[in-house]
Backbone as CSV, one residue per row, in Angstrom:
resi,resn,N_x,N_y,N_z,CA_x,CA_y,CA_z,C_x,C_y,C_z
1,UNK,1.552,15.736,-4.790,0.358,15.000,-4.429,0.709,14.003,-3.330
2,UNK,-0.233,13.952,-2.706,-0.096,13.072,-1.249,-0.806,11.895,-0.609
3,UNK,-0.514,10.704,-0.250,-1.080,9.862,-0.302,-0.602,9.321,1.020
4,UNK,-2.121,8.973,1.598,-1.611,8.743,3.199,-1.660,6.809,2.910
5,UNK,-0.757,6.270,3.366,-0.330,4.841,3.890,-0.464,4.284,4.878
6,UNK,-1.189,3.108,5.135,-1.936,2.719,6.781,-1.731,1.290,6.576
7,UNK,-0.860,0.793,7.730,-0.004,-0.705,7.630,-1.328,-1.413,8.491
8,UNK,-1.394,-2.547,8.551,-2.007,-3.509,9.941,-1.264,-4.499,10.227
9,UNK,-1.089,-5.284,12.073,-1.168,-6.021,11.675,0.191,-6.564,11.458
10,UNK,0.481,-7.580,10.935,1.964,-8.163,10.544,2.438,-7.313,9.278
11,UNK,1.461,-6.908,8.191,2.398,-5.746,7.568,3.002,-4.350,8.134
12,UNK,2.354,-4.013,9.371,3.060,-3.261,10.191,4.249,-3.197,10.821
13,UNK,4.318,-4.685,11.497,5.400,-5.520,12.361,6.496,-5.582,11.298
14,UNK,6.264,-5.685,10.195,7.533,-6.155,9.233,7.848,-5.291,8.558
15,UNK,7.306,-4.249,8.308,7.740,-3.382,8.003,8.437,-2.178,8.617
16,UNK,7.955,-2.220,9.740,8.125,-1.199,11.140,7.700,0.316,11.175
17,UNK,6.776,0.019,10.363,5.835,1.555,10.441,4.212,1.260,10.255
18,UNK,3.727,2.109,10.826,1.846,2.041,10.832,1.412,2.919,10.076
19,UNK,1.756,4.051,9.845,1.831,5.450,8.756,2.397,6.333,8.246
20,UNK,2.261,6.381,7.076,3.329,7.589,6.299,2.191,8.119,5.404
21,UNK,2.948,9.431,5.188,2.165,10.261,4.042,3.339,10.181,2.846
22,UNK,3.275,9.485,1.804,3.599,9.480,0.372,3.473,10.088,-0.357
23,UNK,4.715,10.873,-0.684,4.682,11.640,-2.001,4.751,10.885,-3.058
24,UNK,3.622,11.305,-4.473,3.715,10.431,-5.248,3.541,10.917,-6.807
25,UNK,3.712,10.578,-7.519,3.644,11.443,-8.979,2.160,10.722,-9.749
26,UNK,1.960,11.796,-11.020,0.718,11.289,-11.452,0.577,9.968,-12.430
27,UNK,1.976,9.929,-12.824,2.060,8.907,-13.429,1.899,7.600,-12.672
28,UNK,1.479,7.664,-11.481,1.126,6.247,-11.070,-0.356,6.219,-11.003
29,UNK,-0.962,5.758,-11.418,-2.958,5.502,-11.719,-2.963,4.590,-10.512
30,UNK,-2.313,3.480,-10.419,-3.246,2.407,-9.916,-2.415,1.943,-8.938
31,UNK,-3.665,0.650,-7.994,-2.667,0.429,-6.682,-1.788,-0.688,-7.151
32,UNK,-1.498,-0.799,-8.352,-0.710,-1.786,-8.818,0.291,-1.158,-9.074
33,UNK,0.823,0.163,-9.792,1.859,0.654,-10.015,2.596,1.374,-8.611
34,UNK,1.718,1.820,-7.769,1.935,2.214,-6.401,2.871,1.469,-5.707
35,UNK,2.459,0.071,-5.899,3.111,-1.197,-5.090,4.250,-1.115,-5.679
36,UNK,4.511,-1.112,-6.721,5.863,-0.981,-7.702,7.104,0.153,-7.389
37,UNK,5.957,1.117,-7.280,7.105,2.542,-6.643,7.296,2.574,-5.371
38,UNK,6.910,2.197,-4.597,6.878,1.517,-3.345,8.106,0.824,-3.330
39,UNK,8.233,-0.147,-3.522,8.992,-1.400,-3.628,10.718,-0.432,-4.391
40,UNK,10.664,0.401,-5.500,11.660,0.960,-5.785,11.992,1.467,-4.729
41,UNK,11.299,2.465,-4.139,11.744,3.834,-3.257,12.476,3.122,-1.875
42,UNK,11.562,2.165,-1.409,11.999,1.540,0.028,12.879,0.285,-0.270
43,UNK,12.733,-0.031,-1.406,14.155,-1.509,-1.289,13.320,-3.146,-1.484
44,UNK,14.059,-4.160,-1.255,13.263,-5.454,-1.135,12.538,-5.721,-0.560
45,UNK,13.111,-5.436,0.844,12.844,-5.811,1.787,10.835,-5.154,1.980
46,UNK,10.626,-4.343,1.571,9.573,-3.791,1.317,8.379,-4.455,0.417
47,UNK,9.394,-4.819,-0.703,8.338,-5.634,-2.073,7.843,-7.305,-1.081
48,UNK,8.911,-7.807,-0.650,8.849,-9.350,0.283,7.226,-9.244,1.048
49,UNK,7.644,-8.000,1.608,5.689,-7.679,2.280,4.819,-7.558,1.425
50,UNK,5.245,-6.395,0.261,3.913,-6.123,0.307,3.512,-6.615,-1.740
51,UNK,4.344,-7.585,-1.711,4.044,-8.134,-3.298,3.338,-9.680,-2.789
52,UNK,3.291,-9.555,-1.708,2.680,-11.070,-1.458,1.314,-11.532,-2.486
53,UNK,1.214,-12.499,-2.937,-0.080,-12.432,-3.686,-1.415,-12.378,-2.703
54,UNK,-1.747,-12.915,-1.484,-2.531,-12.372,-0.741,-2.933,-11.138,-0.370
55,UNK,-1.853,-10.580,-0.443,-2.181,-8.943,0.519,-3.789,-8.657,0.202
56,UNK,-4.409,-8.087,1.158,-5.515,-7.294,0.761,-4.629,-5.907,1.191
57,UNK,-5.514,-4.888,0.126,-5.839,-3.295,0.146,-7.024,-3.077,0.111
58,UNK,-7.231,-1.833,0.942,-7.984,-0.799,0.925,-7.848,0.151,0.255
59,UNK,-8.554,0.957,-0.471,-8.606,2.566,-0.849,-9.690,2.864,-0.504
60,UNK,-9.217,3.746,0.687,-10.771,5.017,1.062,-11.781,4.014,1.824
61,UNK,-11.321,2.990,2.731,-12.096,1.973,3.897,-12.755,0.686,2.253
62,UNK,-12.383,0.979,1.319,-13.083,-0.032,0.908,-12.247,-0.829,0.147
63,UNK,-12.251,-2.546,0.264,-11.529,-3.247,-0.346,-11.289,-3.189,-2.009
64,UNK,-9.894,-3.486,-2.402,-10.308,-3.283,-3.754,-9.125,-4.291,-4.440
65,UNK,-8.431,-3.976,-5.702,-8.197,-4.943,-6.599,-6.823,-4.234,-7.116
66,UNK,-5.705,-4.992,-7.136,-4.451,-4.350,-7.527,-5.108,-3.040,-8.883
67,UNK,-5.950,-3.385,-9.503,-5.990,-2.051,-11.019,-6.742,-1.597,-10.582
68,UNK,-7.562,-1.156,-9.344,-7.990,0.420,-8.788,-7.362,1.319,-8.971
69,UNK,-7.960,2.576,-9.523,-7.260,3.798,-9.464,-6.963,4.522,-8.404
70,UNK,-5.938,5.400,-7.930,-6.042,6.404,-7.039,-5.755,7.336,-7.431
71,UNK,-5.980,8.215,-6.337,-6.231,9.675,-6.594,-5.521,10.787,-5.720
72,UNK,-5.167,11.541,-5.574,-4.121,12.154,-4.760,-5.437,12.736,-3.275
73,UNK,-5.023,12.339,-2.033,-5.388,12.648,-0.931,-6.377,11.302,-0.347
74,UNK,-6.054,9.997,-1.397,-6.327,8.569,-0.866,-6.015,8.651,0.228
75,UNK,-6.714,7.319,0.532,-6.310,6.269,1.890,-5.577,4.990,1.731
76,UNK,-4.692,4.657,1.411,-4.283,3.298,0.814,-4.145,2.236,2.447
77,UNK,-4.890,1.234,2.571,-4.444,0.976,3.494,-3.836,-1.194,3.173
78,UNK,-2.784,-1.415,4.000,-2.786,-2.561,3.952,-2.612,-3.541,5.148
79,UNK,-3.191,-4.984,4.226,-3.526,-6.158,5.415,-2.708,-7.211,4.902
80,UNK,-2.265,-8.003,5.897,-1.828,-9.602,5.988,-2.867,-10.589,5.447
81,UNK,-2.351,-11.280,4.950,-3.898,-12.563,4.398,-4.881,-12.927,5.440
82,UNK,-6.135,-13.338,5.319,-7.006,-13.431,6.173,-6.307,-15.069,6.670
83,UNK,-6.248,-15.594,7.768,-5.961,-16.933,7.599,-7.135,-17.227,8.701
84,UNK,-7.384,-18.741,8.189,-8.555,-18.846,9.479,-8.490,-20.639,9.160
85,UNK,-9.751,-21.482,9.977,-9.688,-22.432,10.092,-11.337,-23.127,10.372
């Protein structure tokens, strides 16, 4: 099962990629456990980005909530905190 990954943005810059397609097993439901296997597969340096408590995600153009489910042939996409003034 396959799951396409879409950086923006300073999570792009720090990570040094804009897209990957993710292989992923079914035992992960949600974009909370995702972040987790994530963070195993690629190392620290990976979790430092993307465990931030800000991060926003996307699944499928629409914002959502670390316990969204996914589904194999998602869109997972991620953002840097909104900062403004």
């Amino acid at each position: 099962m396959m799951l396409s990954l879409v950086f923006f943005a300073s999570v792009r810059e720090k990570l040094g990629v804009e897209k990957e397609q993710w292989e992923w097993s079914a035992d992960i439901l949600t974009v909370e456990q995702l972040l987790v296997a994530l963070v195993e597969a690629k190392g620290e340096h990976w979790g430092s980005v993307l465990l931030q408590p800000n991060l926003l995600i996307a699944v499928n153009q629409e914002m959502v909530s670390s316990d969204t489910s996914i589904n194999d042939g998602d869109e997972i996409a991620f953002f840097p905190p909104v900062t403004g003034g």
